[in-house]
mmCIF file of C-alpha atoms in Angstrom:
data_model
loop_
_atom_site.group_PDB
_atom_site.id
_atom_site.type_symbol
_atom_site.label_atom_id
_atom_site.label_comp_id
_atom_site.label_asym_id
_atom_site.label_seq_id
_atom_site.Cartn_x
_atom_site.Cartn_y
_atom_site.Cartn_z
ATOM 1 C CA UNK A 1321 11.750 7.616 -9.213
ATOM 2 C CA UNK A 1322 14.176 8.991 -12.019
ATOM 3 C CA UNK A 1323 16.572 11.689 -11.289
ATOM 4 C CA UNK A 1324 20.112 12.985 -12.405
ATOM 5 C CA UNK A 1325 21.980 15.762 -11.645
ATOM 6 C CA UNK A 1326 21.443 19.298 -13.184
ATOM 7 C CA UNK A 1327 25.030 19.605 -14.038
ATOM 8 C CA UNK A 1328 24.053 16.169 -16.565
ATOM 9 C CA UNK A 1329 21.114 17.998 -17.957
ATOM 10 C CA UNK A 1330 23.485 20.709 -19.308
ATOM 11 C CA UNK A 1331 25.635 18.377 -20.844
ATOM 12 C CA UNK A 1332 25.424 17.234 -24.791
ATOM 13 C CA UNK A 1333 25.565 13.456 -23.313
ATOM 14 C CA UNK A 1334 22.036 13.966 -22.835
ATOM 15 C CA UNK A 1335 21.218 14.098 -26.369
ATOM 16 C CA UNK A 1336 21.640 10.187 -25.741
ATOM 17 C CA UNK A 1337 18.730 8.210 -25.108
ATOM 18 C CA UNK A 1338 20.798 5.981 -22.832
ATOM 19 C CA UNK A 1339 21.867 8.811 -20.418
ATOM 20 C CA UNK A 1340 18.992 10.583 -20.645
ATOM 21 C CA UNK A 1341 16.681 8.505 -17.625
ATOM 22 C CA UNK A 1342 19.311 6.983 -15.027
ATOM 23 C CA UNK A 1343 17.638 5.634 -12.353
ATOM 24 C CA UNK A 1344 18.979 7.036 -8.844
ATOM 25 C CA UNK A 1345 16.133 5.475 -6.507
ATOM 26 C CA UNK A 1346 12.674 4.470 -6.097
ATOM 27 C CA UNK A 1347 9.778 5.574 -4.311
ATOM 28 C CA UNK A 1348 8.027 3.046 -2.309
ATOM 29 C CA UNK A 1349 5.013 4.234 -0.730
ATOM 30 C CA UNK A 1350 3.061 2.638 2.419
ATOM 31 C CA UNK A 1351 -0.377 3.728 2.685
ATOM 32 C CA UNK A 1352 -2.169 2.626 5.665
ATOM 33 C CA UNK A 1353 -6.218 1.065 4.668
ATOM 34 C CA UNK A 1354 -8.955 3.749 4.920
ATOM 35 C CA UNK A 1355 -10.542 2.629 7.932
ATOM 36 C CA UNK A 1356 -7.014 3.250 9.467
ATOM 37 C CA UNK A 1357 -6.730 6.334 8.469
ATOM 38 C CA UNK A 1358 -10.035 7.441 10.168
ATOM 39 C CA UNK A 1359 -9.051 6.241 13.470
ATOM 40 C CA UNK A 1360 -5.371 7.506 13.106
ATOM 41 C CA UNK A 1361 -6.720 11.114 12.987
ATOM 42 C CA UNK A 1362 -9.821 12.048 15.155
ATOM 43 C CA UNK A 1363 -8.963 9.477 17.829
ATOM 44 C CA UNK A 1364 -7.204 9.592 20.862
ATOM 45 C CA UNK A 1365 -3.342 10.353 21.333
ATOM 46 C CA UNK A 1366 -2.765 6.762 22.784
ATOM 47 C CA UNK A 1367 -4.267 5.518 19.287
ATOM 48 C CA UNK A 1368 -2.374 7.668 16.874
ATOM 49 C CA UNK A 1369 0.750 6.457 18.244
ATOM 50 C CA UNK A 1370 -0.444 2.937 18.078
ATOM 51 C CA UNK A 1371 -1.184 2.963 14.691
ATOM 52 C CA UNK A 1372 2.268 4.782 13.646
ATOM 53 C CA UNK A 1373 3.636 2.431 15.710
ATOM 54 C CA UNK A 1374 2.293 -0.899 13.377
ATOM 55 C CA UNK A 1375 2.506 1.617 10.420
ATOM 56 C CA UNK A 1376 6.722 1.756 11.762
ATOM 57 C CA UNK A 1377 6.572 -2.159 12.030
ATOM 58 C CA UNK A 1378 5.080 -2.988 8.815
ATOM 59 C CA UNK A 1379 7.162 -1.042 6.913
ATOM 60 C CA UNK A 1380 10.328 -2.398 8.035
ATOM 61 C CA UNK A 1381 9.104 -5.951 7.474
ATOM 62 C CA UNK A 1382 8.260 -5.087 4.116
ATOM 63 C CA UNK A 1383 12.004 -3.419 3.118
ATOM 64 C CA UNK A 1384 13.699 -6.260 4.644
ATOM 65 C CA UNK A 1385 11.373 -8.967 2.622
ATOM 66 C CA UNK A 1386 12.581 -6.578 -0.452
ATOM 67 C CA UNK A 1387 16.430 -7.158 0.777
ATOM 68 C CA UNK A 1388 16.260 -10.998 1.404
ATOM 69 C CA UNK A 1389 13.867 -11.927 -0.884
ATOM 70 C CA UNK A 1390 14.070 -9.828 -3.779
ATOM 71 C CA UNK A 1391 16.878 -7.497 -3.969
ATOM 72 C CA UNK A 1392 19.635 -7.858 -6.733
ATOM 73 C CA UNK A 1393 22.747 -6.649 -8.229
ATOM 74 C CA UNK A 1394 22.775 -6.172 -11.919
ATOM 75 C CA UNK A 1395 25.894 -5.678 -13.930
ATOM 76 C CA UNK A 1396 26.643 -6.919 -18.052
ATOM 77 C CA UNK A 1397 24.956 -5.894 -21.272
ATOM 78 C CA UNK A 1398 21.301 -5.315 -20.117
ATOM 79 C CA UNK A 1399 21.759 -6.430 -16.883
ATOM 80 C CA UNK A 1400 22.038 -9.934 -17.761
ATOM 81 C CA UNK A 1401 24.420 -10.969 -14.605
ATOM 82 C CA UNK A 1402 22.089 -11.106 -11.280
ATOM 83 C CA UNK A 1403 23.399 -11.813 -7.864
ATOM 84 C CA UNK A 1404 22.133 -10.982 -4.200
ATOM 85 C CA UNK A 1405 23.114 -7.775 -2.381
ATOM 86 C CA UNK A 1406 25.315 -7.319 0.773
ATOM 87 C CA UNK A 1407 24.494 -5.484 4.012
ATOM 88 C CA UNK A 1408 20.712 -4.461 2.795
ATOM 89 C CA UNK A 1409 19.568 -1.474 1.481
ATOM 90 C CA UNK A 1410 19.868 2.124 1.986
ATOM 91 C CA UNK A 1411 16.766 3.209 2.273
ATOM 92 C CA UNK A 1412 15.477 7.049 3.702
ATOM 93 C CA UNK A 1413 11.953 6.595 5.406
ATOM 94 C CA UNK A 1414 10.237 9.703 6.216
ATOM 95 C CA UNK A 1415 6.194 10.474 6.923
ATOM 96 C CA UNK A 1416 4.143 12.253 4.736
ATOM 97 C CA UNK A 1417 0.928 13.356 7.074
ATOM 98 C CA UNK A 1418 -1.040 15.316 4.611
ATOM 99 C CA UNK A 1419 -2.725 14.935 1.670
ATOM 100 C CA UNK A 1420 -3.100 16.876 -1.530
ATOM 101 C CA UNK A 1421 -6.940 17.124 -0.727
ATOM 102 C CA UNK A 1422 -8.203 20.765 -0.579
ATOM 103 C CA UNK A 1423 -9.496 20.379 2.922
ATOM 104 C CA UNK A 1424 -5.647 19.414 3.748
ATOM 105 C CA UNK A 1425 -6.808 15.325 5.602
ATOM 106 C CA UNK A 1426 -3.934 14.181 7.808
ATOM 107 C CA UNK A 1427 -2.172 11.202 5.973
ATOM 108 C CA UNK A 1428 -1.023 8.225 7.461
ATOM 109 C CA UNK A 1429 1.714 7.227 4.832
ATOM 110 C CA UNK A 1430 5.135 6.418 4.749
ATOM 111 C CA UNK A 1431 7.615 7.336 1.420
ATOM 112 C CA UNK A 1432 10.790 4.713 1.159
ATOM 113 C CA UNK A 1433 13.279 6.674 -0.854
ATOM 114 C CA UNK A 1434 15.531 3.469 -2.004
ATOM 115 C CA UNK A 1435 19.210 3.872 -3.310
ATOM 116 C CA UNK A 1436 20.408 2.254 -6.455
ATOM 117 C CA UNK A 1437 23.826 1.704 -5.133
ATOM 118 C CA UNK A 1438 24.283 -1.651 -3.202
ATOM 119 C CA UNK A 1439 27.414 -3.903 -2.316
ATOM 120 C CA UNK A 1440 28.500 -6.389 -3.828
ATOM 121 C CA UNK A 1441 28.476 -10.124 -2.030
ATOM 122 C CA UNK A 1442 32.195 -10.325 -2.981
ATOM 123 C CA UNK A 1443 35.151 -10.341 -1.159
ATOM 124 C CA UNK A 1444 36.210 -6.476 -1.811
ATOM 125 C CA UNK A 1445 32.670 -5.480 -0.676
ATOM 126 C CA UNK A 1446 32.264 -3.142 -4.103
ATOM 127 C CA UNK A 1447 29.812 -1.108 -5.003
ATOM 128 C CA UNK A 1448 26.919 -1.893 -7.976
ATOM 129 C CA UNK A 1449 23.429 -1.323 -9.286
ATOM 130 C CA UNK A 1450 20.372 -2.471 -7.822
ATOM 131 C CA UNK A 1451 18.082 -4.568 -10.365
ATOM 132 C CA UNK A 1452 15.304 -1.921 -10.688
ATOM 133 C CA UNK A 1453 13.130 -4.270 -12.820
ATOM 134 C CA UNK A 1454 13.583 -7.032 -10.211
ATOM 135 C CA UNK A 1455 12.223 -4.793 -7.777
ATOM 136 C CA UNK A 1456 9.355 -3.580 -9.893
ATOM 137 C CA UNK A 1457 8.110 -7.211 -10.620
ATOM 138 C CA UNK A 1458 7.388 -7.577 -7.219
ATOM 139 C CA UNK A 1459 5.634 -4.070 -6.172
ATOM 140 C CA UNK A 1460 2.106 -5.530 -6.068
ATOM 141 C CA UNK A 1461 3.597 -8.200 -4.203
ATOM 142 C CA UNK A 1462 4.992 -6.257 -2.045
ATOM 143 C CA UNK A 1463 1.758 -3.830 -1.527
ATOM 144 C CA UNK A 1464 -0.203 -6.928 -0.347
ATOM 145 C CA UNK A 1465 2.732 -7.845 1.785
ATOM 146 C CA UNK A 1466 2.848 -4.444 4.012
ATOM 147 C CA UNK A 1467 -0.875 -4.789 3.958
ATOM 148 C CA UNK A 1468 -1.222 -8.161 5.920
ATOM 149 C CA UNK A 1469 1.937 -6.878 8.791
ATOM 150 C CA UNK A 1470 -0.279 -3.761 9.420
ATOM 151 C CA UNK A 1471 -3.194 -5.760 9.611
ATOM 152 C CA UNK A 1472 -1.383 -8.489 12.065
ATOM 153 C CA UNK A 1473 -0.218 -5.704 13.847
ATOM 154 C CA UNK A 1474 -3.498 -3.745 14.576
ATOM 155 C CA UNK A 1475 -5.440 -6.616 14.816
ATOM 156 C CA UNK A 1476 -2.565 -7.693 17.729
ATOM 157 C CA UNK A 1477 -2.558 -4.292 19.432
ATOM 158 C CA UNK A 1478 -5.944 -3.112 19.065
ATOM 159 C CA UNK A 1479 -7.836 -5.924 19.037
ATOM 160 C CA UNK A 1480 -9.309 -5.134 15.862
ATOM 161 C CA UNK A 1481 -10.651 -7.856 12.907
ATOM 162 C CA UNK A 1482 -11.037 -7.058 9.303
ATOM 163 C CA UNK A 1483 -13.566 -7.213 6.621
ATOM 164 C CA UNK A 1484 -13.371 -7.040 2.893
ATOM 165 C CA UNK A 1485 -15.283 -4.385 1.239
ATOM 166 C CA UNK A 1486 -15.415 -4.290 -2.418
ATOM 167 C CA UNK A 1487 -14.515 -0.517 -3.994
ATOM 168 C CA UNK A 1488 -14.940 -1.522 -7.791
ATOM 169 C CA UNK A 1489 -17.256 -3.976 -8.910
ATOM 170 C CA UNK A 1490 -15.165 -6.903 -10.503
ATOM 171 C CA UNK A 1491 -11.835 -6.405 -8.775
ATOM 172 C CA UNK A 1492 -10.485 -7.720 -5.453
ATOM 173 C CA UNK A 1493 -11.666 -6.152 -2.296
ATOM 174 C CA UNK A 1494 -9.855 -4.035 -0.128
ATOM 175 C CA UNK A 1495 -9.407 -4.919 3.927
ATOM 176 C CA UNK A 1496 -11.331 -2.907 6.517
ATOM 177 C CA UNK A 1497 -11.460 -2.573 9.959
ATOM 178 C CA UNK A 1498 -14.623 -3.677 11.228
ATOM 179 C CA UNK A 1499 -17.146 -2.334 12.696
ATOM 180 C CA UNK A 1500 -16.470 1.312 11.216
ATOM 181 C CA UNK A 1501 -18.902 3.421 10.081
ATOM 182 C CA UNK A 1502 -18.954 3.182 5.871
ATOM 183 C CA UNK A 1503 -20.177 6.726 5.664
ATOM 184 C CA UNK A 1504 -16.866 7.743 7.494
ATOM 185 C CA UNK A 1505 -14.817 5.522 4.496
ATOM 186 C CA UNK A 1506 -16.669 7.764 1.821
ATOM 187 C CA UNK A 1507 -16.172 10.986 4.051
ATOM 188 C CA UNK A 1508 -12.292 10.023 3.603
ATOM 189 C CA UNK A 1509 -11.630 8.562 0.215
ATOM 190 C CA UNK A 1510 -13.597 11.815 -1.296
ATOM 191 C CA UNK A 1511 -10.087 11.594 -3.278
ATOM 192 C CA UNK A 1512 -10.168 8.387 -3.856
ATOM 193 C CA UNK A 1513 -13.888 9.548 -5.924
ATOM 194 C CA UNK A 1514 -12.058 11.606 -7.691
ATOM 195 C CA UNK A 1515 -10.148 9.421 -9.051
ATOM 196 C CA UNK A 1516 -13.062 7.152 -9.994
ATOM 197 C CA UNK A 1517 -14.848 9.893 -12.148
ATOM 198 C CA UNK A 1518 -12.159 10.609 -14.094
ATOM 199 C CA UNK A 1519 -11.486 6.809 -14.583
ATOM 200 C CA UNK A 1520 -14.861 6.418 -16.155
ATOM 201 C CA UNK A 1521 -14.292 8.805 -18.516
ATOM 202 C CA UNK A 1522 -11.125 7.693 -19.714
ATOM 203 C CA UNK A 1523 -12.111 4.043 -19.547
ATOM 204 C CA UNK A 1524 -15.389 4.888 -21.994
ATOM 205 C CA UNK A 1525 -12.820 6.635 -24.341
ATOM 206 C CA UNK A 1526 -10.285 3.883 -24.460
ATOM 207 C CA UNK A 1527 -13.542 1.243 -25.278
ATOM 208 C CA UNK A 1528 -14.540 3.727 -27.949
ATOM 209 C CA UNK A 1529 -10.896 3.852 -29.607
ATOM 210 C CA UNK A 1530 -9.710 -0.025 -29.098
ATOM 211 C CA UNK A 1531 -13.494 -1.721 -29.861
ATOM 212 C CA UNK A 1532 -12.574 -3.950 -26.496
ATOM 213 C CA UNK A 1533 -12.920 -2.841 -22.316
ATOM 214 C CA UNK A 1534 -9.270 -2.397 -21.023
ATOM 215 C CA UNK A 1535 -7.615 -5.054 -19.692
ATOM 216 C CA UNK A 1536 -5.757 -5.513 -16.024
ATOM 217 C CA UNK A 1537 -2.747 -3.340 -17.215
ATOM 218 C CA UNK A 1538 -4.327 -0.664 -19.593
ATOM 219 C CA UNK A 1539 -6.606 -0.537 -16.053
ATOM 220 C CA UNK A 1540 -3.264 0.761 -14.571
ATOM 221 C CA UNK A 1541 -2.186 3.006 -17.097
ATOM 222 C CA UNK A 1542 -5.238 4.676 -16.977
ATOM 223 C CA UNK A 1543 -5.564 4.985 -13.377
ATOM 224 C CA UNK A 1544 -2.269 6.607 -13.455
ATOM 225 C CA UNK A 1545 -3.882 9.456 -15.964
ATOM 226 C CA UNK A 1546 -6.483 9.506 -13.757
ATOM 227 C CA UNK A 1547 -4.582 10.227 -10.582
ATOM 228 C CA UNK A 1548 -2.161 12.561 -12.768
ATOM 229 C CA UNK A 1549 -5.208 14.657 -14.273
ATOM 230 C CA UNK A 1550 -6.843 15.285 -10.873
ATOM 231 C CA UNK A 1551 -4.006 15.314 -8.411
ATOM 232 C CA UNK A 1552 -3.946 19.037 -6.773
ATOM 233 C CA UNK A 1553 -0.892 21.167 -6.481
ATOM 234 C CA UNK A 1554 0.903 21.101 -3.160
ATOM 235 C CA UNK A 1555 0.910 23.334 -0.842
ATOM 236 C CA UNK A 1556 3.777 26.352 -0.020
ATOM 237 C CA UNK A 1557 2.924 26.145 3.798
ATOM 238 C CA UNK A 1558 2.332 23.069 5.479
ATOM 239 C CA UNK A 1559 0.539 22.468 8.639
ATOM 240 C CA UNK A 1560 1.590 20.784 11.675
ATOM 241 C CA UNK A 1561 -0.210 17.070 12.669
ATOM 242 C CA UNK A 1562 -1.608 18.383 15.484
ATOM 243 C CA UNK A 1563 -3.582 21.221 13.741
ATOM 244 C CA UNK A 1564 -5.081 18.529 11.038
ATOM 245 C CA UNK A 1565 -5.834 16.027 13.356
ATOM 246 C CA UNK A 1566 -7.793 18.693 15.155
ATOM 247 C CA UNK A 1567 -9.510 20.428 12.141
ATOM 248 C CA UNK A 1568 -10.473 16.943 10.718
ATOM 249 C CA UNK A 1569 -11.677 15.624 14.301
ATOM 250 C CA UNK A 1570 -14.089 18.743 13.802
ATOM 251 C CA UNK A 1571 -15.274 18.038 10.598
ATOM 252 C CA UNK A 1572 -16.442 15.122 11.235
ATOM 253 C CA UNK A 1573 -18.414 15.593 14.210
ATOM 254 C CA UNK A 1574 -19.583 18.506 12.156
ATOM 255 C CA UNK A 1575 -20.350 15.553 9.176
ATOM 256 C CA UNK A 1576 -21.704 12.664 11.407
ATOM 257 C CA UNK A 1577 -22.181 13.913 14.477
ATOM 258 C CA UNK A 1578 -19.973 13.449 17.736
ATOM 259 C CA UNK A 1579 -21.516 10.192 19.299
ATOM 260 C CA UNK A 1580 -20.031 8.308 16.076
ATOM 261 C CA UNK A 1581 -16.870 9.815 15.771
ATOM 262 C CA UNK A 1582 -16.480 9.517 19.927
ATOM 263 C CA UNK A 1583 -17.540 5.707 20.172
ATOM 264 C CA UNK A 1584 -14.941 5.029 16.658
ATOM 265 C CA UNK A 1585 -13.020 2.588 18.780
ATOM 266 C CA UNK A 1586 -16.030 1.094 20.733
ATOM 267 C CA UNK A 1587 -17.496 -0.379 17.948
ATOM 268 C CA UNK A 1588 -14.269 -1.424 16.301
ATOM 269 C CA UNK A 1589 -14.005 -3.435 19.683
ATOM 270 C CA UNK A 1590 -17.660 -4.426 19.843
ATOM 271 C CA UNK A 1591 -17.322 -6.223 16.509
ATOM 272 C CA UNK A 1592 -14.000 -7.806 17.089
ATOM 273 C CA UNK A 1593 -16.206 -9.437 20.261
ATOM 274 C CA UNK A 1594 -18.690 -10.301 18.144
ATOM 275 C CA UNK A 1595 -16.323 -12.477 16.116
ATOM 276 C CA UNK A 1596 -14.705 -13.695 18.984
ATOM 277 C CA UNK A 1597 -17.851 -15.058 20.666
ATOM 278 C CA UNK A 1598 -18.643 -16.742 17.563
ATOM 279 C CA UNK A 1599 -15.355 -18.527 16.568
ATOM 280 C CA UNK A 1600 -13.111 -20.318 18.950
ATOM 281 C CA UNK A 1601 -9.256 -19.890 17.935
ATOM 282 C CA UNK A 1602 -7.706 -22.763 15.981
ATOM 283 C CA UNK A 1603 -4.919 -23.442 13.927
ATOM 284 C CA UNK A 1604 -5.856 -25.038 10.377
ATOM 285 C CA UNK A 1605 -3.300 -27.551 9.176
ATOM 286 C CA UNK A 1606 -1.477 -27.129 5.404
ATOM 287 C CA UNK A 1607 -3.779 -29.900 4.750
ATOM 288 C CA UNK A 1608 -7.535 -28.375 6.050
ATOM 289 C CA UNK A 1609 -6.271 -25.024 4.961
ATOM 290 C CA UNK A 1610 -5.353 -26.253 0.987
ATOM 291 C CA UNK A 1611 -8.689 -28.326 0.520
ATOM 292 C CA UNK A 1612 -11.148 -26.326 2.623
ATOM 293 C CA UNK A 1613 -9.775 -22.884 1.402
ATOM 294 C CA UNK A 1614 -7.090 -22.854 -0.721
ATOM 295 C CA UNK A 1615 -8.075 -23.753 -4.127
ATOM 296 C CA UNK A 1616 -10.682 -21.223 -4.293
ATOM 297 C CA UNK A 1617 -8.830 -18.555 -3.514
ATOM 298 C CA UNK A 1618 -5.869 -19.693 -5.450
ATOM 299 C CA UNK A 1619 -8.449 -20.032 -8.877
ATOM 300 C CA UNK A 1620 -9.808 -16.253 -7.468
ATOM 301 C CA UNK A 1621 -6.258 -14.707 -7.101
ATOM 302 C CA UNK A 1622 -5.334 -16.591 -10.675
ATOM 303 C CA UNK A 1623 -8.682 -14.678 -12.212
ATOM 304 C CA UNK A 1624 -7.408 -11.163 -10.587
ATOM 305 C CA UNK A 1625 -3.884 -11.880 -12.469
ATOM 306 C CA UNK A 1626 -2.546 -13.379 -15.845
ATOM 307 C CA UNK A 1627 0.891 -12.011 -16.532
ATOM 308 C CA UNK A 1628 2.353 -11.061 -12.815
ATOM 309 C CA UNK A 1629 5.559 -12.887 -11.476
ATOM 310 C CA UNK A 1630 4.911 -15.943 -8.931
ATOM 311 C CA UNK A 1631 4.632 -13.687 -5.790
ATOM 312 C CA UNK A 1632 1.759 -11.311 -7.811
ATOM 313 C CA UNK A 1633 -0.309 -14.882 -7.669
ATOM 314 C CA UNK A 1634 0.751 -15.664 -3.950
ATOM 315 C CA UNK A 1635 0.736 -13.052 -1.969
ATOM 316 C CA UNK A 1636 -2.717 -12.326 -3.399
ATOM 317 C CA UNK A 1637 -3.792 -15.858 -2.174
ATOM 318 C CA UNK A 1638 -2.473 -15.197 0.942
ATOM 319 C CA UNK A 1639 -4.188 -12.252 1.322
ATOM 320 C CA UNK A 1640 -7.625 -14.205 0.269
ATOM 321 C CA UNK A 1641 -6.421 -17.025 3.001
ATOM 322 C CA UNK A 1642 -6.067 -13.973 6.074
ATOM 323 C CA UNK A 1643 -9.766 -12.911 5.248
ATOM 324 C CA UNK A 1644 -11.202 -16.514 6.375
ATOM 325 C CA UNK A 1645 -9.540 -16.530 9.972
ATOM 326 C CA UNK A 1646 -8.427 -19.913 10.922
ATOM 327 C CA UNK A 1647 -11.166 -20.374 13.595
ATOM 328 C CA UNK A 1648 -14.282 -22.582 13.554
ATOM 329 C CA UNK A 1649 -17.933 -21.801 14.952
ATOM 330 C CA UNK A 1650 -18.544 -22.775 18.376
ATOM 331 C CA UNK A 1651 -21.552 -25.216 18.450
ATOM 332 C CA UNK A 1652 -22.981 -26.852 21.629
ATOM 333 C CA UNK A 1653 -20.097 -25.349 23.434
ATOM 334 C CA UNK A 1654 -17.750 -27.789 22.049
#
């Protein structure tokens, strides 16, 4: 997130390149999965807070990975001094619980605002700059990161398991909760569709200027235009949770009728059975886990990513290890 104060904009200084984009903070955003999202909003109270509850959790485990793990002071001509921060980050954390959509969905999603001032691991305690780009080499990192500690924590608390389900032919799958209805996933990424139209079209343009399909980053880029080109205003008067958890609860017993939204967290328990009955709880060693699952998700993470830091390759793999649970089939009763 770039900022400065209007006072700076007024001043000549900002004829300067250099002074014209400080950073102040970042936005980090946690956006609980799809499936989530639909039983955050139509279920019960007891559920909502649940889910806010691992949404809470996950959250803070991510931050504090970014503040031991990633985190550093910059100082020198371009930053080239690094060092580790003192006392964490300061960090706002606030919900944002509805969408842009035009039928105004309640939003399970969390905004970070992080502050580029840290301390200084010496003696006087002083102030510094964050590393900004250290922090942004590690975003998709981080993304699969929060992903995995909300999944450990529903899947904990709920008693929920997880599926893949693939949302762009080509690219790594996104985690579900199972047993959810896949109409209700299309119902509530109708955003998410949005997106994908206008995608297409840019992609097709970008093949017709360059002679070549985009690769992984021009992908991003044009997602971004995408998201930027569709993205609806905000709105002047916003509604409380309790009226768009109510509306949407209504529209989609309207949509799908009320037996499906009503028995949401039946079958989300009905299918974590099923995988229970199945597979007998076991713990693979580093060993059985490396040459019955490892190197094939390490070459399929490696395929997804070509110029990413070491955690863009790892925490993908790791995410590719969680979807294979550690469990074997039960045969003969052994």
């Amino acid at each position: 997130m770039l900022g400065r104060p209007i006072e700076h904009n007024q001043s000549e200084a900002t004829e300067k390149a250099k002074e014209r984009s400080p950073w102040l903070g970042m936005d980090l955003v946690f956006r609980a999965p799809s499936t989530a999202q639909i039983a955050w909003a139509p279920l019960g109270e007891e559920h909502r807070l649940v889910l806010e509850l691992c949404q809470d959790i996950a959250g803070d485990k991510t931050l504090a990975w970014f503040e031991d793990s990633v985190a550093e002071n910059r100082w020198g001509s371009g930053g080239k001094h690094r060092e580790p921060i003192r006392d964490g980050l300061i960090a706002a954390v606030f919900r944002h619980y509805e969408s842009r959509a035009v039928d105004s969905k309640p939003l399970l999603q969390d905004h970070a605002v992080v502050s580029i001032r840290v301390r200084r691991p010496d003696a006087k305690g002083t102030w510094g700059n964050l590393s900004a780009d250290s922090m942004l080499e590690h975003i998709v990192a981080a993304g699969t990161l929060y992903t995995l500690y909300f999944m450990e924590e529903v899947s904990a608390r709920l008693v929920r398991v997880w599926e893949p389900r693939e949302v762009r032919p080509g690219r790594r799958p996104v985690m579900e909760i199972a047993g959810i209805d896949q109409r209700l996933i299309s119902w509530q990424s109708n955003r998410r569709q949005q997106i994908a139209d206008a995608l297409s079209v840019l992609t097709a343009d970008y093949q017709e200027r360059q002679g070549h399909p985009p690769g992984e980053w021009a992908v991003y880029a044009l997602g971004r235009q995408s998201a930027g080109r569709t993205r609806p205003p905000k709105r002047k008067a916003p509604r409380s949770l309790s009226d768009l958890r109510t509306t949407r609860r209504a529209s989609a017993i309207r949509a799908f009728g009320a037996c499906t939204v009503h028995r949401l967290a039946q079958r989300a328990r009905a299918a974590a059975a099923a995988v229970a009955r199945c597979c007998r709880p076991s713990f693979a060693s580093s060993a059985e886990t490396g040459s019955l699952r490892g190197p094939g998700a390490c070459r399929t993470a490696a395929s997804d990513r070509t110029t990413h830091p070491r955690t863009g390759i790892l925490m993908p793999i790791r995410g590719r290890l969680s979807r294979v649970p550690a469990s074997r089939p039960t045969w003969g009763g052994r």
